[in-house]
Coordinates of C-alpha atoms and ligand atoms in Angstrom, one line a residue:
M347 CA 4.8 -57.8 21.2
S348 CA 6.2 -56.2 24.3
T349 CA 4.5 -53.5 26.4
T350 CA 6.1 -50.5 28.1
L351 CA 4.7 -48.0 30.6
I352 CA 6.3 -44.6 31.0
T353 CA 5.2 -43.4 34.4
G354 CA 5.2 -40.2 36.3
G355 CA 6.3 -37.8 33.6
T356 CA 4.9 -34.6 32.2
V357 CA 3.7 -35.3 28.7
V358 CA 4.4 -32.3 26.5
T359 CA 2.8 -31.8 23.0
S360 CA 2.5 -28.8 20.8
T361 CA -0.8 -27.9 22.4
G362 CA -0.2 -28.4 26.1
R363 CA 1.3 -30.4 29.0
S364 CA -0.2 -32.8 31.5
E365 CA 0.9 -35.3 34.1
A366 CA 0.3 -38.6 32.5
D367 CA 1.5 -42.2 32.0
V368 CA 2.1 -43.4 28.5
L369 CA 1.3 -47.0 27.6
I370 CA 3.1 -48.5 24.6
D371 CA 2.0 -51.7 23.0
G372 CA 4.6 -53.0 20.5
E373 CA 5.4 -50.2 18.1
T374 CA 2.6 -47.8 18.9
I375 CA 1.2 -45.7 21.7
A376 CA -1.8 -47.5 23.1
A377 CA -3.0 -45.0 25.7
V378 CA -2.2 -41.8 27.5
L379 CA -3.5 -42.3 31.0
A380 CA -4.0 -40.4 34.3
P381 CA -1.0 -41.2 36.5
G382 CA -1.3 -44.5 38.3
S383 CA -4.2 -45.7 36.2
T384 CA -5.3 -49.3 36.6
L385 CA -6.5 -51.7 34.0
L386 CA -9.6 -53.7 35.0
G387 CA -8.5 -53.3 38.6
H388 CA -4.9 -54.4 37.9
D389 CA -1.9 -52.3 38.6
L390 CA -0.8 -51.4 35.1
A391 CA 2.9 -51.1 36.1
R392 CA 2.8 -54.8 37.1
S393 CA 1.2 -56.0 33.9
V394 CA 3.7 -54.5 31.4
D395 CA 7.0 -55.9 30.3
T396 CA 9.0 -52.7 31.0
V397 CA 8.4 -49.6 33.2
L398 CA 10.3 -46.4 32.5
D399 CA 10.3 -44.0 35.3
A400 CA 9.9 -40.4 34.0
A401 CA 9.2 -38.6 37.3
G402 CA 10.3 -35.0 37.1
K403 CA 11.0 -35.4 33.4
Y404 CA 9.3 -34.4 30.1
V405 CA 7.8 -37.0 27.8
I406 CA 7.8 -35.7 24.3
P407 CA 7.4 -37.0 20.7
G408 CA 10.6 -38.0 19.1
G409 CA 12.4 -35.3 17.2
I410 CA 11.9 -35.1 13.4
D411 CA 14.8 -33.5 11.5
A412 CA 13.4 -32.8 8.1
H413 CA 16.7 -31.6 6.5
T414 CA 19.7 -33.8 6.6
H415 CA 22.4 -34.8 4.0
M416 CA 23.9 -38.2 5.0
Q417 CA 26.9 -39.1 2.7
M418 CA 25.9 -36.3 0.3
P419 CA 28.4 -35.8 -2.6
F420 CA 29.4 -32.1 -2.4
G421 CA 32.4 -30.0 -3.6
G422 CA 34.5 -33.0 -4.7
T423 CA 34.0 -34.9 -1.5
E424 CA 31.1 -36.5 0.5
A425 CA 29.4 -35.6 3.7
S426 CA 31.2 -37.6 6.4
D427 CA 28.2 -39.1 8.2
T428 CA 26.8 -42.3 6.6
F429 CA 23.2 -43.2 7.1
E430 CA 24.5 -45.5 9.8
T431 CA 26.6 -43.1 11.8
G432 CA 24.3 -40.1 11.2
T433 CA 21.1 -41.8 12.3
R434 CA 22.8 -43.2 15.3
A435 CA 24.0 -39.7 16.3
A436 CA 20.4 -38.5 15.7
A437 CA 19.1 -41.1 18.1
W438 CA 21.6 -40.0 20.7
G439 CA 20.1 -36.5 20.5
G440 CA 16.4 -37.6 20.6
T441 CA 15.7 -37.4 16.9
T442 CA 13.8 -40.5 15.8
T443 CA 13.0 -39.6 12.2
I444 CA 15.1 -37.9 9.6
V445 CA 14.1 -36.7 6.1
D446 CA 17.1 -36.8 3.9
F447 CA 17.6 -35.6 0.3
A448 CA 17.8 -38.0 -2.6
I449 CA 19.6 -36.4 -5.5
Q450 CA 19.0 -36.3 -9.2
R451 CA 22.2 -34.9 -10.6
Y452 CA 22.5 -33.1 -14.0
G453 CA 22.0 -35.6 -16.8
E454 CA 20.5 -38.3 -14.5
R455 CA 16.9 -39.4 -14.1
V456 CA 14.9 -38.5 -11.1
M457 CA 13.8 -42.0 -10.2
D458 CA 17.3 -43.3 -10.6
G459 CA 18.4 -40.7 -8.0
L460 CA 15.7 -41.8 -5.6
A461 CA 16.6 -45.5 -6.1
A462 CA 20.3 -44.7 -5.5
W463 CA 19.5 -43.0 -2.2
H464 CA 17.2 -45.8 -1.1
E465 CA 20.1 -48.2 -1.7
K466 CA 22.5 -46.1 0.4
A467 CA 20.1 -46.0 3.4
A468 CA 18.5 -49.4 3.3
G469 CA 19.6 -51.6 6.1
E470 CA 21.8 -48.9 7.7
C471 CA 19.5 -46.6 9.7
A472 CA 19.0 -46.6 13.4
V473 CA 15.9 -44.4 13.2
D474 CA 13.1 -44.0 10.7
Y475 CA 13.9 -42.1 7.6
G476 CA 12.2 -40.7 4.5
F477 CA 13.3 -38.6 1.5
H478 CA 12.8 -35.4 -0.2
Q479 CA 13.8 -35.4 -3.9
I480 CA 16.4 -32.9 -5.1
V481 CA 15.7 -32.2 -8.8
G482 CA 19.0 -31.0 -10.1
D483 CA 18.1 -31.1 -13.8
V484 CA 14.6 -29.8 -14.5
N485 CA 13.7 -31.1 -18.0
D486 CA 10.6 -32.7 -19.6
D487 CA 11.5 -36.1 -18.3
S488 CA 12.1 -34.8 -14.8
L489 CA 8.8 -33.0 -14.8
K490 CA 7.0 -36.2 -15.7
A491 CA 8.9 -38.1 -13.0
M492 CA 8.0 -35.5 -10.4
A493 CA 4.4 -36.3 -10.8
G494 CA 5.0 -39.8 -9.7
L495 CA 7.0 -39.0 -6.5
I496 CA 4.0 -39.1 -4.2
D497 CA 3.3 -42.7 -5.2
E498 CA 6.9 -43.4 -4.2
G499 CA 6.4 -42.0 -0.7
V500 CA 8.0 -38.7 -1.4
S501 CA 5.9 -35.6 -0.7
S502 CA 8.4 -32.9 -1.5
Y503 CA 11.1 -31.9 -3.9
K504 CA 13.9 -29.4 -3.7
L505 CA 15.3 -26.9 -6.2
F506 CA 18.4 -24.7 -5.9
M507 CA 18.6 -21.0 -6.9
A508 CA 22.3 -21.3 -6.0
Y509 CA 25.2 -23.4 -7.2
P510 CA 25.2 -22.7 -11.0
G511 CA 26.6 -25.7 -12.8
V512 CA 25.8 -28.1 -10.0
F513 CA 22.2 -28.1 -8.7
Y514 CA 21.1 -24.7 -10.1
S515 CA 17.7 -24.1 -11.7
D516 CA 16.9 -20.9 -13.6
D517 CA 13.6 -19.1 -13.3
A518 CA 12.0 -20.9 -16.3
Q519 CA 12.9 -24.3 -14.8
I520 CA 11.6 -23.2 -11.4
Y521 CA 8.4 -22.0 -13.0
K522 CA 7.9 -25.3 -14.8
A523 CA 8.6 -27.4 -11.7
M524 CA 6.3 -25.3 -9.5
R525 CA 3.5 -25.9 -12.0
V526 CA 3.9 -29.6 -11.3
G527 CA 4.1 -28.8 -7.6
A528 CA 0.8 -26.9 -7.8
E529 CA -0.9 -29.7 -9.7
T530 CA 0.3 -32.6 -7.5
G531 CA 0.4 -31.1 -4.0
L532 CA 4.1 -31.8 -3.9
M533 CA 5.8 -29.3 -1.5
T534 CA 8.4 -27.2 -3.3
M535 CA 11.5 -26.8 -1.1
M536 CA 13.8 -24.0 -2.1
H537 CA 17.4 -23.2 -1.5
A538 CA 16.9 -19.4 -2.0
E539 CA 20.1 -17.6 -2.8
N540 CA 21.0 -15.8 -6.0
G541 CA 23.7 -18.2 -7.2
P542 CA 24.9 -16.4 -10.3
A543 CA 25.4 -13.1 -8.5
I544 CA 27.1 -14.9 -5.6
D545 CA 29.5 -16.6 -7.9
A546 CA 30.4 -13.2 -9.5
M547 CA 31.2 -11.8 -6.1
V548 CA 33.2 -14.9 -5.1
T549 CA 35.4 -14.3 -8.2
E550 CA 35.9 -10.6 -7.3
L551 CA 36.8 -11.4 -3.7
L552 CA 39.3 -14.1 -4.6
A553 CA 40.9 -11.8 -7.2
Q554 CA 41.4 -9.2 -4.4
G555 CA 43.2 -11.9 -2.3
K556 CA 40.3 -12.3 0.1
T557 CA 40.5 -16.0 0.5
D558 CA 39.6 -16.7 4.2
P559 CA 36.5 -18.5 5.3
Y560 CA 35.0 -15.2 6.5
Y561 CA 34.6 -14.1 2.9
H562 CA 32.2 -17.0 2.3
G563 CA 29.8 -15.0 4.4
V564 CA 30.6 -11.7 2.6
A565 CA 30.0 -13.2 -0.8
R566 CA 26.7 -14.7 0.2
A567 CA 25.2 -11.4 1.4
W568 CA 21.7 -11.2 2.8
Q569 CA 20.6 -9.3 -0.3
M570 CA 21.2 -12.5 -2.2
E571 CA 18.9 -14.4 0.1
E572 CA 16.2 -11.8 0.3
E573 CA 16.1 -11.4 -3.5
A574 CA 15.9 -15.1 -4.1
T575 CA 13.3 -15.6 -1.4
H576 CA 11.2 -12.9 -2.9
R577 CA 11.6 -14.4 -6.4
A578 CA 10.6 -17.9 -5.2
I579 CA 7.6 -16.5 -3.4
M580 CA 6.5 -14.6 -6.5
L581 CA 6.9 -17.7 -8.7
A582 CA 5.0 -19.8 -6.2
N583 CA 2.3 -17.1 -6.1
L584 CA 2.0 -17.2 -9.9
T585 CA 1.9 -21.0 -10.1
G586 CA -0.1 -21.7 -6.9
A587 CA 2.6 -24.0 -5.6
P588 CA 3.1 -24.4 -1.8
L589 CA 6.6 -23.2 -1.0
Y590 CA 9.0 -24.2 1.8
V591 CA 12.2 -22.2 2.0
V592 CA 15.0 -24.1 3.6
H593 CA 17.8 -22.8 6.0
V594 CA 16.5 -19.3 6.3
S595 CA 19.2 -17.1 7.9
A596 CA 18.5 -13.5 7.0
K597 CA 15.9 -11.4 8.7
Q598 CA 15.0 -9.8 5.4
A599 CA 14.2 -13.2 4.0
V600 CA 11.9 -13.8 7.0
E601 CA 10.2 -10.6 6.3
Q602 CA 9.5 -11.7 2.8
L603 CA 8.0 -14.9 4.1
A604 CA 6.0 -13.1 6.7
A605 CA 4.5 -10.7 4.2
A606 CA 3.5 -13.5 1.9
R607 CA 1.9 -15.4 4.7
D608 CA 0.0 -12.3 5.8
N609 CA -1.2 -12.1 2.2
G610 CA -2.6 -15.6 2.6
Q611 CA 0.0 -17.5 0.5
N612 CA 1.0 -21.0 1.4
V613 CA 4.7 -20.4 2.2
F614 CA 6.8 -21.7 5.1
G615 CA 10.2 -21.2 6.4
E616 CA 12.7 -23.4 8.2
T617 CA 15.7 -22.2 10.1
C618 CA 18.6 -24.1 11.7
P619 CA 20.4 -24.0 15.1
Q620 CA 23.5 -22.3 13.6
Y621 CA 21.5 -19.2 12.6
L622 CA 20.1 -18.9 16.1
Y623 CA 23.5 -19.2 17.9
M624 CA 26.3 -18.3 15.6
S625 CA 27.5 -15.3 13.7
L626 CA 29.7 -14.2 10.7
E627 CA 32.1 -12.4 13.1
D628 CA 32.4 -14.9 15.9
Q629 CA 32.5 -18.2 14.0
L630 CA 33.2 -17.6 10.3
G631 CA 35.6 -14.9 11.2
A632 CA 37.6 -17.1 13.7
E633 CA 41.4 -17.1 13.7
G634 CA 43.2 -18.6 10.7
F635 CA 41.3 -21.4 9.0
E636 CA 39.1 -22.2 12.0
G637 CA 36.1 -20.4 10.3
A638 CA 36.0 -23.3 7.8
K639 CA 34.2 -25.3 10.5
Y640 CA 31.2 -23.0 10.1
V641 CA 31.1 -22.6 6.3
C642 CA 27.5 -23.5 5.3
S643 CA 25.0 -22.0 2.9
T644 CA 23.1 -19.9 3.5
P645 CA 25.9 -18.5 5.6
L646 CA 26.1 -17.2 9.2
R647 CA 25.0 -13.6 9.4
S648 CA 26.5 -10.5 11.0
K649 CA 25.8 -10.1 14.7
H650 CA 25.6 -6.3 14.1
E651 CA 22.5 -6.7 11.9
H652 CA 20.4 -8.6 14.5
H653 CA 19.4 -11.6 12.4
Q654 CA 19.7 -13.9 15.4
D655 CA 17.2 -12.0 17.7
H656 CA 14.9 -11.7 14.8
M657 CA 15.0 -15.4 14.1
W658 CA 14.2 -16.3 17.7
Q659 CA 11.3 -13.8 17.5
S660 CA 10.1 -15.3 14.2
L661 CA 10.0 -18.8 15.9
R662 CA 7.7 -17.3 18.6
T663 CA 5.4 -15.5 16.1
N664 CA 5.3 -18.4 13.7
D665 CA 6.8 -16.4 10.9
I666 CA 9.3 -19.3 10.8
Q667 CA 7.6 -22.6 11.3
M668 CA 10.3 -25.1 12.2
V669 CA 13.9 -25.9 13.0
A670 CA 15.9 -28.6 11.0
T671 CA 19.7 -28.9 11.0
D672 CA 20.7 -29.0 7.3
H673 CA 23.1 -31.6 8.8
C674 CA 25.9 -31.9 6.2
P675 CA 29.1 -32.7 8.1
F676 CA 32.7 -32.6 6.8
C677 CA 35.9 -33.2 8.6
M678 CA 38.5 -30.5 8.9
K679 CA 41.3 -32.8 7.8
G680 CA 40.9 -34.0 4.2
Q681 CA 37.6 -32.2 3.6
K682 CA 37.2 -28.6 4.9
D683 CA 40.9 -28.1 4.2
L684 CA 40.3 -28.5 0.5
G685 CA 39.6 -24.7 0.8
V686 CA 42.8 -23.5 2.4
G687 CA 43.7 -20.4 0.4
D688 CA 40.3 -20.4 -1.4
F689 CA 37.1 -20.2 0.7
S690 CA 35.0 -21.2 -2.3
K691 CA 36.5 -24.7 -2.2
I692 CA 35.5 -25.4 1.4
P693 CA 32.7 -28.0 1.4
N694 CA 29.5 -26.3 2.7
G695 CA 28.0 -27.8 5.8
I696 CA 27.8 -28.1 9.6
G697 CA 27.0 -31.2 11.6
S698 CA 24.2 -30.8 14.2
V699 CA 21.8 -33.7 13.9
E700 CA 22.8 -34.9 17.4
H701 CA 22.3 -31.5 19.1
R702 CA 19.1 -30.0 17.6
L703 CA 16.7 -30.9 20.4
D704 CA 19.2 -29.8 23.1
L705 CA 20.0 -26.6 21.4
M706 CA 16.4 -25.7 21.0
Y707 CA 15.6 -26.8 24.6
Q708 CA 18.2 -24.2 25.7
G709 CA 15.9 -21.7 24.0
V710 CA 13.2 -22.8 26.4
V711 CA 15.5 -22.4 29.4
D712 CA 16.5 -18.9 28.2
G713 CA 12.9 -17.9 27.9
K714 CA 12.9 -17.5 24.1
I715 CA 10.3 -20.2 23.3
T716 CA 7.8 -22.2 25.4
L717 CA 8.0 -25.9 26.1
E718 CA 5.1 -26.5 23.7
R719 CA 6.7 -24.5 21.0
W720 CA 9.9 -26.5 21.4
V721 CA 7.9 -29.7 20.6
E722 CA 6.1 -28.0 17.8
I723 CA 9.1 -26.7 15.9
T724 CA 11.2 -29.8 16.4
S725 CA 8.6 -32.5 15.9
T726 CA 5.0 -31.7 15.3
T727 CA 5.3 -29.2 12.5
P728 CA 7.8 -31.2 10.5
A729 CA 5.4 -34.2 10.8
R730 CA 2.6 -32.0 9.5
M731 CA 4.6 -30.5 6.8
F732 CA 5.7 -33.8 5.3
G733 CA 2.7 -35.9 5.7
M734 CA 3.6 -37.9 8.9
Y735 CA 1.3 -36.2 11.5
G736 CA -0.7 -38.6 13.6
T737 CA 1.8 -41.3 13.1
K738 CA 4.6 -39.1 14.2
G739 CA 4.9 -35.7 15.9
V740 CA 2.5 -36.3 18.7
I741 CA 2.0 -38.4 21.9
A742 CA -1.4 -39.9 21.4
P743 CA -3.0 -43.3 21.0
G744 CA -2.3 -44.8 17.6
A745 CA 0.9 -42.8 17.0
D746 CA 4.3 -44.5 16.6
A747 CA 5.9 -44.9 19.9
D748 CA 8.7 -42.5 19.1
V749 CA 9.2 -41.0 22.5
V750 CA 11.9 -39.0 24.3
I751 CA 12.2 -38.8 28.0
Y752 CA 13.9 -35.4 28.6
D753 CA 15.4 -34.4 31.9
P754 CA 15.2 -30.7 32.6
A755 CA 17.4 -31.2 35.7
G756 CA 20.1 -32.9 33.7
H757 CA 23.0 -31.3 31.9
T758 CA 24.7 -31.8 28.5
S759 CA 28.2 -30.5 27.8
I760 CA 28.7 -30.6 24.1
G761 CA 32.2 -31.5 22.9
L762 CA 34.2 -33.9 20.8
D763 CA 35.4 -35.9 23.7
K764 CA 32.1 -35.7 25.6
T765 CA 28.9 -36.1 23.7
H766 CA 29.8 -36.6 20.1
H767 CA 28.6 -39.4 17.9
M768 CA 28.7 -37.7 14.5
N769 CA 31.5 -38.9 12.1
M770 CA 33.5 -35.6 12.3
D771 CA 36.9 -34.7 13.6
Y772 CA 35.5 -31.5 15.3
S773 CA 32.3 -30.3 16.8
A774 CA 30.9 -27.0 15.6
W775 CA 29.1 -26.9 19.0
E776 CA 32.2 -27.4 21.1
G777 CA 31.8 -25.9 24.5
Y778 CA 28.0 -25.3 24.4
E779 CA 26.4 -26.1 27.7
I780 CA 22.8 -27.3 27.8
D781 CA 20.6 -27.2 30.9
G782 CA 18.8 -30.4 30.0
H783 CA 19.5 -33.9 28.9
V784 CA 18.1 -36.6 26.6
D785 CA 17.7 -39.5 29.0
T786 CA 15.7 -42.2 27.1
V787 CA 14.8 -42.5 23.4
L788 CA 12.3 -44.9 22.0
S789 CA 11.8 -45.5 18.3
R790 CA 8.6 -47.4 17.5
G791 CA 8.7 -48.9 21.0
R792 CA 12.3 -50.0 21.0
V793 CA 14.6 -48.3 23.5
L794 CA 17.5 -46.8 21.5
I795 CA 19.1 -44.7 24.2
N796 CA 18.9 -45.2 28.0
D797 CA 21.1 -43.7 30.6
N798 CA 23.9 -42.6 28.2
E799 CA 23.9 -46.0 26.6
Y800 CA 23.1 -46.9 22.9
L801 CA 20.9 -49.9 22.7
G802 CA 19.8 -49.7 19.1
T803 CA 20.8 -51.7 16.1
R804 CA 21.9 -50.9 12.6
G805 CA 19.2 -51.2 10.0
T806 CA 16.1 -51.9 12.1
A807 CA 14.4 -48.8 10.9
A808 CA 11.9 -48.8 8.1
T809 CA 11.3 -45.9 5.6
S810 CA 8.7 -43.6 6.9
I811 CA 5.8 -43.3 4.5
V812 CA 5.2 -39.7 3.6
P813 CA 2.1 -39.6 1.5
R814 CA 1.6 -35.9 0.9
A815 CA 2.2 -32.4 2.3
S816 CA -0.6 -31.9 4.7
I817 CA -0.3 -28.6 6.3
Ligands
LIG1063 N1 24.0 -26.0 2.2 C1 24.9 -26.5 3.0 O1 25.4 -25.9 3.9 N2 25.3 -27.8 2.7 C2 24.8 -28.6 1.7 C3 24.0 -27.9 0.7 C4 23.5 -26.6 1.2 O2 22.6 -26.1 0.5
LIG1064 ZN1 20.4 -25.8 0.6
LIG1065 ZN1 20.6 -28.7 2.8

């Protein structure tokens, strides 16, 4: 087993920062040491196989993106990143673990869905991965199967209050599933939008000739998100299920979560970079069909309603606990263009798995969050939330050596012909400039990225074991 010493950097965790060297033995962190420490009188740097110089740089736990959809079937097509291309792009951006969504479709069995997604990912991934389970058909058989998910290394399942006829669960189904969540400790993840009302509004808008991508945002109004979030919270309250609301974009939904948390309820919220940087007017409302690039659900919100500022504030105050990407990429040609002349046919999703750490670091530079909070919302909290903490999400002895050396003096220009490794024909983040750079990425001790070079290999990652929600 090889040994690595990361020297001279500033180790940053969710609770503080210190000048320290990090000793890696094989796949795990062996020690976090005072700079220049010796081992039984020997110069440690001379005794190890590899020395990585991190002087002037941050040494942080590898990013954990707890919401991705590699090769997800959606809207008559499939998300364009495979587990291979998507996890490689993740590595480029300093994300060393993803938690993707296995899908049980209507009429299928839960465990068959999980097995199918294991098959898609096995032997393909560049970084560690685990699964949440989408339960798209809540029935007696599914409820029984859900109780066995934890034994399969799945600590969370997801329901949809949106997409009638596809993934949608009605209130009775949600209630029954949450009863199982409460009994087993499984985390209930919720896509909280009122799907039936949204679909009615979509029909109205299209009948009025309002077919542009902009109207995707109009149809999925914040009231639909607030209402569904409130309903999910109440059902969770009634059943005692822990609740995690995914891709929160509306400030009114945040307020619902904050009120429930103040009330002592076990509810959590995740937001995504697009809701911190993009708006209904500037992106969804872009010229012609350009807005299709930014069609995702929940949608981008109006800049005139101050959702963005409120979301940054919520990250500071812990009303929102973490940032994932909801990475669900589609190409413009042959995929997004299915919705030319009808916004409801544009496949929903944005690709960001490569840029999450950078985009959130820009929040540090801009004074919106602290360095420690950056680590917490991108790595430590997702590790805690999905049963990985201790092994991942921290730089400490015994943890997996998933480590990123981040250069605050570096620079990253995001763009299709610059830093782009996702399998898409556009970048939703084209032109964004980041005052920082992912220099080196280690996944369980193996160097995946160094000096703008990819050194990883396909399929060396193992599935992360995610025994139970632990926050
Ligand atoms: N939202 C998206 O934007 N894409 C996939 C599914 C979802 O809920
Ligand atoms: Zn969703
Ligand atoms: Zn999603």
